Amino acid sequence: MIGASVTRREDARVLLGQTRYLDDLEHAGLAHVAFVRSPHARASITGIDVPKEADGLVAVLTATDLDGLVAPFPVPPLDGAELADEPHPVLARDEVRYAGQTVAAVIARTRALAEDAAELVRVFYAPHEAVVDVRNSDVALMRWERRGGDVDGAFAAARHIVHGSYALPRLVAAPIETRGAIAEHDPGRDLITVWCSAQDPHRPRAQLAHILGRPDDSVRVIVPDVGGAFGSKGVIAPEVAAVAAAAIKLGMPLKWAEDRLENFLAAYQGRGIEGDVELALDADGRMLGLRARLWADLGAYLLSTTAIPPHTAAMLMTGCYAIPAAEVKLVGARTHKVPTGPYRGAGRPDAAYMLERLVDHAALELGIDRIELRRRNLIRRFPHRTPMGHEYDSGDYERCLDLAVELGGLRTSRQAGDQATPSAGDTVTGTGVAMYVERAGGQWESAEIELGPSGRFVVASSACPHGQGHETTFAQIAADRLGAELDQIVMRFGDSATVPRGVGTFGSRSVAMAGSAIVIATEKLIERARALAAHLLASEPGQVQLAGGCFTSSRGERALSWTDLARVAYEAVGLPPGMEIGLRAAARFHSPPVFSSGAHAAVVEIERDTGKLRVVRVAAVDDAGTVINPLLARGQVVGGVVQALGECLVEEAIYDDSGQNRSGSFMDYSLLTAAEIPVIVTAEVPSPSPLNPLGAKGAGEGGTVGTLPAVANAVANALGGLHLDPPYSDEKLWRALQDAAA
Ligand code: MCN
């Protein structure tokens, strides 16, 4: 089963419309919530007038109504970072710091009536000038720096020092299903249950427990079917905290289902980072040291995960190269925009983009073939400790590079290895290659398995799918280890009351961590089953083998299936003395991070007269360690590649000087459609991780990480080495071509 391209078990339900997303859920007596949001990016609130009555109105709650009921968001400490005490509040009190920030919750019998009543709330604002540009901000929400190795020595000894300045705009995650929650309080048990469109139940529960100031066992989070998240549902929305607090205060179940305009305005965004990076090299092109100054646009407040992506970028700045010394200084600046947070890749594409652009730049400056320059500097021995302090566990970077070059057709394409002047003709063409390392896994996850009397295994996992296909992949892992059929495995996810505790589904960690917890739970279950089988076969556990889903003793006269054991396990009379009734096992797996890696190649064409960029081909070679399901892993890579192509071609959250979001709907912020997707060739170079029993690493984000720098390098290659930051709009490229011609 491990390594089999099984089609997704969950798809039939999805395709037949049998899934139940948050907005499909109805509860008796449900009232609906709409939010009054700030129209200003920065203002003091001087007063709020609340309507006394309106059609269907239940209540209007402002920050003062929630006094004593809610605390601001928790912001956990992060690896030596200095974090300002500026957590995101649930509702704004005296000031607003971004357009779209929630000021009041309006509760009415229907959503439409709640929206109508929200228009009757009058908020008095005294607007102030907004800070939009990170480099103009004088408030740091975060500072972090680290130095490893002899950086000054490396730069003093260098024959060449190359510099580059890079910027990635903010992006929106744009899941098909927006955010939302239903909250219901049971006063008799003092239990608040929140159905929440989230990436997992554990983080929302912990965040709600902190914000509502109650023990986490009095908060239950249920994650229904989720229509995508891409990182943007790893922290509850401030709106969800308001809905939970209001449900307790008003004693009625409440629902908030975010609409698309709210999602554009108020869901946290990704990327938004700039950097000045320099690389020191010797005469042969060996990389000696790296220095980077990074400015991250963190927005107005800290949400629980806001500081994580820039820190991840900073830690990965040396990529897959054996650079002995590095220094990275990071400032997370406050701007008057919605906060940023993890968006697929979450810092990994940022680091790969800056470093891989700089490596191409160095190749050009030194006159060394860009593929050869990479090859000369690759890390080849593992474990490898980077100057930032990561320990890379495994990889075969050179094989990834070779295969990407081959599958991308880079050796045979006209411009391979040289960044000459733009070619003549109607189009200019370019090729690019880029490498990446991706931190995945780390921390811990849990699994519980019970063999029911009917002979089916119920596997409860602490991870939680929202599109990745865990229902299939995790069942494959369990079936493989238990020697069971796939349809004997029933997966359970997403309810904090019924699945074991865990950290969560993000950072491409679920297979490596939660999958490994399943492996360990199966081993424990098999041990217990072996003891029972030995008793029934009048043998010793050491003499009993599990093969093909059956237990046999070495004498081999009789075989017991899992179903046979299941039947006996619940009949207390047949059990050996002291054996627990039933067959179940639980496990918790923890390990340091594992490091996926890869090399991507891209071929692009730019139309001379219009500046229109066409990505012709992408070759994505990734190392996710042992791949559980190659079909699904390819789906993950392709999905990520397409998101990266969106970032390259069209995506950008644009704010004007007053902090207004000018790209607040799909009219102004476009996503790619299937029609714009080029040929995408994928390949896996599996070097198993030694850090978990599956040898698995992550596959969920690599596509977004490798393709961005590969396309950026191809665009620069097409423009004769000229650097431009994405998105590569027609206008931007047309101007560059005009300038070059002039
Ligand atoms: N896989 C595999 N073998 C491996 C690793 C992964 O077969 N060694 C396959 C499995 O099918 C697994 C999937 O890839 O179900 C993803 O596994 P993994 O890399 O462990 O990543 P996670 O399950 O932790 O998913 C998180 C990752 C992230 S961080 C984002 S963001 C993201 C992504 O997954 N968001 C997604 N993929 C998404 N896919 C969909 N459809 N929707 C999202 O919101």
mmCIF file of N, CA and C in Angstrom, residues 120-204:
data_model
loop_
_atom_site.group_PDB
_atom_site.id
_atom_site.type_symbol
_atom_site.label_atom_id
_atom_site.label_comp_id
_atom_site.label_asym_id
_atom_site.label_seq_id
_atom_site.Cartn_x
_atom_site.Cartn_y
_atom_site.Cartn_z
ATOM 1 N N LEU A 120 -26.582 50.502 10.273
ATOM 2 C CA LEU A 120 -27.151 51.515 11.165
ATOM 3 C C LEU A 120 -26.201 51.866 12.309
ATOM 4 N N VAL A 121 -25.138 51.086 12.453
ATOM 5 C CA VAL A 121 -24.156 51.397 13.512
ATOM 6 C C VAL A 121 -23.311 52.572 13.027
ATOM 7 N N ARG A 122 -23.214 53.630 13.863
ATOM 8 C CA ARG A 122 -22.387 54.788 13.448
ATOM 9 C C ARG A 122 -21.126 54.812 14.306
ATOM 10 N N VAL A 123 -19.996 54.713 13.632
ATOM 11 C CA VAL A 123 -18.719 54.771 14.348
ATOM 12 C C VAL A 123 -18.067 56.102 13.977
ATOM 13 N N PHE A 124 -17.605 56.834 14.979
ATOM 14 C CA PHE A 124 -16.959 58.129 14.724
ATOM 15 C C PHE A 124 -15.448 57.935 14.763
ATOM 16 N N TYR A 125 -14.819 58.312 13.665
ATOM 17 C CA TYR A 125 -13.372 58.094 13.534
ATOM 18 C C TYR A 125 -12.631 59.422 13.390
ATOM 19 N N ALA A 126 -11.442 59.500 13.944
ATOM 20 C CA ALA A 126 -10.513 60.593 13.635
ATOM 21 C C ALA A 126 -9.344 59.959 12.882
ATOM 22 N N PRO A 127 -9.339 60.063 11.547
ATOM 23 C CA PRO A 127 -8.324 59.338 10.768
ATOM 24 C C PRO A 127 -6.913 59.915 10.935
ATOM 25 N N HIS A 128 -5.926 59.061 10.829
ATOM 26 C CA HIS A 128 -4.509 59.460 10.867
ATOM 27 C C HIS A 128 -3.824 58.910 9.628
ATOM 28 N N GLU A 129 -2.620 59.409 9.403
ATOM 29 C CA GLU A 129 -1.881 58.953 8.233
ATOM 30 C C GLU A 129 -1.431 57.490 8.416
ATOM 31 N N ALA A 130 -1.611 56.733 7.397
ATOM 32 C CA ALA A 130 -1.267 55.308 7.487
ATOM 33 C C ALA A 130 0.169 55.079 7.015
ATOM 34 N N VAL A 131 0.826 54.089 7.611
ATOM 35 C CA VAL A 131 2.147 53.642 7.130
ATOM 36 C C VAL A 131 1.909 52.391 6.283
ATOM 37 N N VAL A 132 2.332 52.458 5.033
ATOM 38 C CA VAL A 132 2.032 51.366 4.115
ATOM 39 C C VAL A 132 3.302 50.616 3.710
ATOM 40 N N ASP A 133 4.392 51.361 3.610
ATOM 41 C CA ASP A 133 5.639 50.797 3.119
ATOM 42 C C ASP A 133 6.492 50.326 4.311
ATOM 43 N N VAL A 134 6.945 49.085 4.269
ATOM 44 C CA VAL A 134 7.738 48.553 5.400
ATOM 45 C C VAL A 134 8.955 49.396 5.722
ATOM 46 N N ARG A 135 9.596 49.914 4.686
ATOM 47 C CA ARG A 135 10.845 50.638 4.962
ATOM 48 C C ARG A 135 10.571 52.023 5.550
ATOM 49 N N ASN A 136 9.306 52.466 5.520
ATOM 50 C CA ASN A 136 8.957 53.734 6.177
ATOM 51 C C ASN A 136 8.430 53.532 7.585
ATOM 52 N N SER A 137 8.303 52.291 8.001
ATOM 53 C CA SER A 137 7.720 52.038 9.312
ATOM 54 C C SER A 137 8.765 52.244 10.396
ATOM 55 N N ASP A 138 8.371 52.921 11.473
ATOM 56 C CA ASP A 138 9.334 53.053 12.575
ATOM 57 C C ASP A 138 8.927 52.189 13.768
ATOM 58 N N VAL A 139 7.979 51.293 13.554
ATOM 59 C CA VAL A 139 7.596 50.394 14.651
ATOM 60 C C VAL A 139 7.911 48.954 14.231
ATOM 61 N N ALA A 140 8.723 48.294 15.030
ATOM 62 C CA ALA A 140 9.015 46.885 14.752
ATOM 63 C C ALA A 140 8.122 46.019 15.637
ATOM 64 N N LEU A 141 7.371 45.121 15.026
ATOM 65 C CA LEU A 141 6.607 44.154 15.809
ATOM 66 C C LEU A 141 7.492 42.953 16.145
ATOM 67 N N MET A 142 8.598 42.846 15.401
ATOM 68 C CA MET A 142 9.478 41.688 15.580
ATOM 69 C C MET A 142 10.899 42.059 15.180
ATOM 70 N N ARG A 143 11.854 41.602 15.954
ATOM 71 C CA ARG A 143 13.267 41.695 15.552
ATOM 72 C C ARG A 143 13.921 40.350 15.826
ATOM 73 N N TRP A 144 14.756 39.957 14.911
ATOM 74 C CA TRP A 144 15.449 38.670 15.085
ATOM 75 C C TRP A 144 16.754 38.752 14.329
ATOM 76 N N GLU A 145 17.810 38.275 14.888
ATOM 77 C CA GLU A 145 19.041 38.173 14.101
ATOM 78 C C GLU A 145 19.879 37.000 14.568
ATOM 79 N N ARG A 146 20.665 36.495 13.634
ATOM 80 C CA ARG A 146 21.526 35.363 13.975
ATOM 81 C C ARG A 146 22.750 35.412 13.069
ATOM 82 N N ARG A 147 23.843 34.963 13.645
ATOM 83 C CA ARG A 147 25.103 34.918 12.914
ATOM 84 C C ARG A 147 25.715 33.564 13.200
ATOM 85 N N GLY A 148 26.214 32.899 12.169
ATOM 86 C CA GLY A 148 26.858 31.599 12.371
ATOM 87 C C GLY A 148 28.102 31.541 11.501
ATOM 88 N N GLY A 149 29.215 31.098 12.061
ATOM 89 C CA GLY A 149 30.470 31.042 11.302
ATOM 90 C C GLY A 149 31.141 32.406 11.268
ATOM 91 N N ASP A 150 32.283 32.465 10.605
ATOM 92 C CA ASP A 150 33.077 33.694 10.563
ATOM 93 C C ASP A 150 32.645 34.536 9.347
ATOM 94 N N VAL A 151 31.600 35.327 9.543
ATOM 95 C CA VAL A 151 31.014 36.068 8.424
ATOM 96 C C VAL A 151 31.964 37.167 7.941
ATOM 97 N N ASP A 152 32.535 37.915 8.883
ATOM 98 C CA ASP A 152 33.433 39.003 8.480
ATOM 99 C C ASP A 152 34.651 38.447 7.754
ATOM 100 N N GLY A 153 35.179 37.338 8.289
ATOM 101 C CA GLY A 153 36.330 36.686 7.652
ATOM 102 C C GLY A 153 35.991 36.257 6.236
ATOM 103 N N ALA A 154 34.789 35.696 6.052
ATOM 104 C CA ALA A 154 34.374 35.225 4.727
ATOM 105 C C ALA A 154 34.316 36.389 3.738
ATOM 106 N N PHE A 155 33.751 37.503 4.177
ATOM 107 C CA PHE A 155 33.633 38.640 3.260
ATOM 108 C C PHE A 155 34.996 39.288 3.003
ATOM 109 N N ALA A 156 35.876 39.269 4.042
ATOM 110 C CA ALA A 156 37.214 39.848 3.856
ATOM 111 C C ALA A 156 38.025 39.005 2.872
ATOM 112 N N ALA A 157 37.818 37.692 2.911
ATOM 113 C CA ALA A 157 38.608 36.796 2.051
ATOM 114 C C ALA A 157 38.037 36.668 0.640
ATOM 115 N N ALA A 158 36.833 37.214 0.423
ATOM 116 C CA ALA A 158 36.137 36.956 -0.844
ATOM 117 C C ALA A 158 36.821 37.617 -2.029
ATOM 118 N N ARG A 159 36.798 36.920 -3.150
ATOM 119 C CA ARG A 159 37.277 37.499 -4.404
ATOM 120 C C ARG A 159 36.139 38.291 -5.072
ATOM 121 N N HIS A 160 34.924 37.776 -4.887
ATOM 122 C CA HIS A 160 33.744 38.428 -5.464
ATOM 123 C C HIS A 160 32.685 38.599 -4.382
ATOM 124 N N ILE A 161 32.036 39.763 -4.394
ATOM 125 C CA ILE A 161 30.861 39.948 -3.531
ATOM 126 C C ILE A 161 29.741 40.430 -4.433
ATOM 127 N N VAL A 162 28.647 39.690 -4.446
ATOM 128 C CA VAL A 162 27.504 40.102 -5.272
ATOM 129 C C VAL A 162 26.340 40.483 -4.365
ATOM 130 N N HIS A 163 25.568 41.482 -4.822
ATOM 131 C CA HIS A 163 24.457 42.001 -4.024
ATOM 132 C C HIS A 163 23.167 41.865 -4.815
ATOM 133 N N GLY A 164 22.106 41.822 -4.111
ATOM 134 C CA GLY A 164 20.801 41.910 -4.766
ATOM 135 C C GLY A 164 19.756 42.407 -3.788
ATOM 136 N N SER A 165 18.766 43.134 -4.315
ATOM 137 C CA SER A 165 17.628 43.562 -3.495
ATOM 138 C C SER A 165 16.375 42.966 -4.109
ATOM 139 N N TYR A 166 15.568 42.395 -3.261
ATOM 140 C CA TYR A 166 14.425 41.625 -3.749
ATOM 141 C C TYR A 166 13.175 41.958 -2.956
ATOM 142 N N ALA A 167 12.028 41.813 -3.597
ATOM 143 C CA ALA A 167 10.768 42.072 -2.888
ATOM 144 C C ALA A 167 9.681 41.158 -3.423
ATOM 145 N N LEU A 168 8.916 40.612 -2.511
ATOM 146 C CA LEU A 168 7.742 39.821 -2.901
ATOM 147 C C LEU A 168 6.516 40.512 -2.331
ATOM 148 N N PRO A 169 5.503 40.741 -3.159
ATOM 149 C CA PRO A 169 4.313 41.412 -2.646
ATOM 150 C C PRO A 169 3.498 40.495 -1.741
ATOM 151 N N ARG A 170 2.558 41.094 -1.061
ATOM 152 C CA ARG A 170 1.595 40.291 -0.298
ATOM 153 C C ARG A 170 0.669 39.546 -1.255
ATOM 154 N N LEU A 171 0.239 38.378 -0.811
ATOM 155 C CA LEU A 171 -0.694 37.570 -1.600
ATOM 156 C C LEU A 171 -1.872 37.175 -0.722
ATOM 157 N N VAL A 172 -2.989 36.878 -1.357
ATOM 158 C CA VAL A 172 -4.104 36.315 -0.584
ATOM 159 C C VAL A 172 -4.153 34.811 -0.837
ATOM 160 N N ALA A 173 -4.633 34.074 0.158
ATOM 161 C CA ALA A 173 -4.666 32.616 0.029
ATOM 162 C C ALA A 173 -5.833 32.172 -0.858
ATOM 163 N N ALA A 174 -6.936 32.907 -0.804
ATOM 164 C CA ALA A 174 -8.094 32.661 -1.666
ATOM 165 C C ALA A 174 -8.556 31.204 -1.724
ATOM 166 N N PRO A 175 -8.816 30.577 -0.566
ATOM 167 C CA PRO A 175 -9.418 29.234 -0.637
ATOM 168 C C PRO A 175 -10.825 29.343 -1.218
ATOM 169 N N ILE A 176 -11.289 28.285 -1.873
ATOM 170 C CA ILE A 176 -12.646 28.341 -2.440
ATOM 171 C C ILE A 176 -13.664 28.593 -1.331
ATOM 172 N N GLU A 177 -13.507 27.893 -0.214
ATOM 173 C CA GLU A 177 -14.392 28.151 0.924
ATOM 174 C C GLU A 177 -13.753 29.221 1.801
ATOM 175 N N THR A 178 -14.480 30.271 2.078
ATOM 176 C CA THR A 178 -13.960 31.319 2.963
ATOM 177 C C THR A 178 -14.040 30.817 4.410
ATOM 178 N N ARG A 179 -13.719 31.702 5.360
ATOM 179 C CA ARG A 179 -13.675 31.268 6.760
ATOM 180 C C ARG A 179 -15.080 31.302 7.390
ATOM 181 N N GLY A 180 -15.191 30.852 8.610
ATOM 182 C CA GLY A 180 -16.489 30.936 9.266
ATOM 183 C C GLY A 180 -16.572 30.014 10.463
ATOM 184 N N ALA A 181 -17.608 30.230 11.269
ATOM 185 C CA ALA A 181 -17.796 29.391 12.455
ATOM 186 C C ALA A 181 -19.239 29.419 12.920
ATOM 187 N N ILE A 182 -19.617 28.357 13.627
ATOM 188 C CA ILE A 182 -20.850 28.328 14.403
ATOM 189 C C ILE A 182 -20.422 28.060 15.835
ATOM 190 N N ALA A 183 -20.948 28.850 16.776
ATOM 191 C CA ALA A 183 -20.593 28.626 18.179
ATOM 192 C C ALA A 183 -21.864 28.379 18.974
ATOM 193 N N GLU A 184 -21.815 27.391 19.857
ATOM 194 C CA GLU A 184 -22.976 27.062 20.692
ATOM 195 C C GLU A 184 -22.480 26.751 22.099
ATOM 196 N N HIS A 185 -23.088 27.410 23.078
ATOM 197 C CA HIS A 185 -22.662 27.220 24.465
ATOM 198 C C HIS A 185 -23.678 26.352 25.194
ATOM 199 N N ASP A 186 -23.187 25.344 25.899
ATOM 200 C CA ASP A 186 -24.044 24.509 26.737
ATOM 201 C C ASP A 186 -23.799 24.961 28.181
ATOM 202 N N PRO A 187 -24.708 25.776 28.728
ATOM 203 C CA PRO A 187 -24.414 26.362 30.051
ATOM 204 C C PRO A 187 -24.359 25.301 31.148
ATOM 205 N N GLY A 188 -25.173 24.238 31.016
ATOM 206 C CA GLY A 188 -25.185 23.196 32.055
ATOM 207 C C GLY A 188 -23.815 22.570 32.233
ATOM 208 N N ARG A 189 -23.140 22.346 31.103
ATOM 209 C CA ARG A 189 -21.792 21.750 31.180
ATOM 210 C C ARG A 189 -20.696 22.786 31.010
ATOM 211 N N ASP A 190 -21.103 24.024 30.809
ATOM 212 C CA ASP A 190 -20.177 25.118 30.494
ATOM 213 C C ASP A 190 -19.199 24.705 29.394
ATOM 214 N N LEU A 191 -19.772 24.182 28.333
ATOM 215 C CA LEU A 191 -18.951 23.743 27.199
ATOM 216 C C LEU A 191 -19.282 24.625 25.990
ATOM 217 N N ILE A 192 -18.268 25.241 25.423
ATOM 218 C CA ILE A 192 -18.489 26.006 24.191
ATOM 219 C C ILE A 192 -17.993 25.151 23.018
ATOM 220 N N THR A 193 -18.923 24.847 22.126
ATOM 221 C CA THR A 193 -18.568 24.046 20.951
ATOM 222 C C THR A 193 -18.533 24.965 19.742
ATOM 223 N N VAL A 194 -17.430 24.893 19.006
ATOM 224 C CA VAL A 194 -17.258 25.776 17.844
ATOM 225 C C VAL A 194 -16.972 24.911 16.611
ATOM 226 N N TRP A 195 -17.883 24.969 15.643
ATOM 227 C CA TRP A 195 -17.649 24.328 14.347
ATOM 228 C C TRP A 195 -16.923 25.380 13.510
ATOM 229 N N CYS A 196 -15.755 25.063 13.046
ATOM 230 C CA CYS A 196 -14.920 26.123 12.493
ATOM 231 C C CYS A 196 -14.222 25.632 11.229
ATOM 232 N N SER A 197 -14.274 26.410 10.166
ATOM 233 C CA SER A 197 -13.519 26.057 8.965
ATOM 234 C C SER A 197 -12.057 26.348 9.246
ATOM 235 N N ALA A 198 -11.315 25.294 9.573
ATOM 236 C CA ALA A 198 -9.946 25.471 10.077
ATOM 237 C C ALA A 198 -9.066 24.362 9.521
ATOM 238 N N GLN A 199 -7.760 24.486 9.743
ATOM 239 C CA GLN A 199 -6.823 23.470 9.251
ATOM 240 C C GLN A 199 -6.759 22.250 10.177
ATOM 241 N N ASP A 200 -7.155 22.430 11.413
ATOM 242 C CA ASP A 200 -7.132 21.345 12.388
ATOM 243 C C ASP A 200 -7.902 21.829 13.606
ATOM 244 N N PRO A 201 -8.279 20.934 14.522
ATOM 245 C CA PRO A 201 -9.054 21.388 15.685
ATOM 246 C C PRO A 201 -8.202 21.904 16.847
ATOM 247 N N HIS A 202 -6.924 21.544 16.889
ATOM 248 C CA HIS A 202 -6.141 21.782 18.111
ATOM 249 C C HIS A 202 -5.722 23.228 18.287
ATOM 250 N N ARG A 203 -5.243 23.825 17.178
ATOM 251 C CA ARG A 203 -4.826 25.223 17.324
ATOM 252 C C ARG A 203 -6.019 26.133 17.601
ATOM 253 N N PRO A 204 -7.140 26.003 16.872
ATOM 254 C CA PRO A 204 -8.295 26.847 17.219
ATOM 255 C C PRO A 204 -8.726 26.658 18.674
#
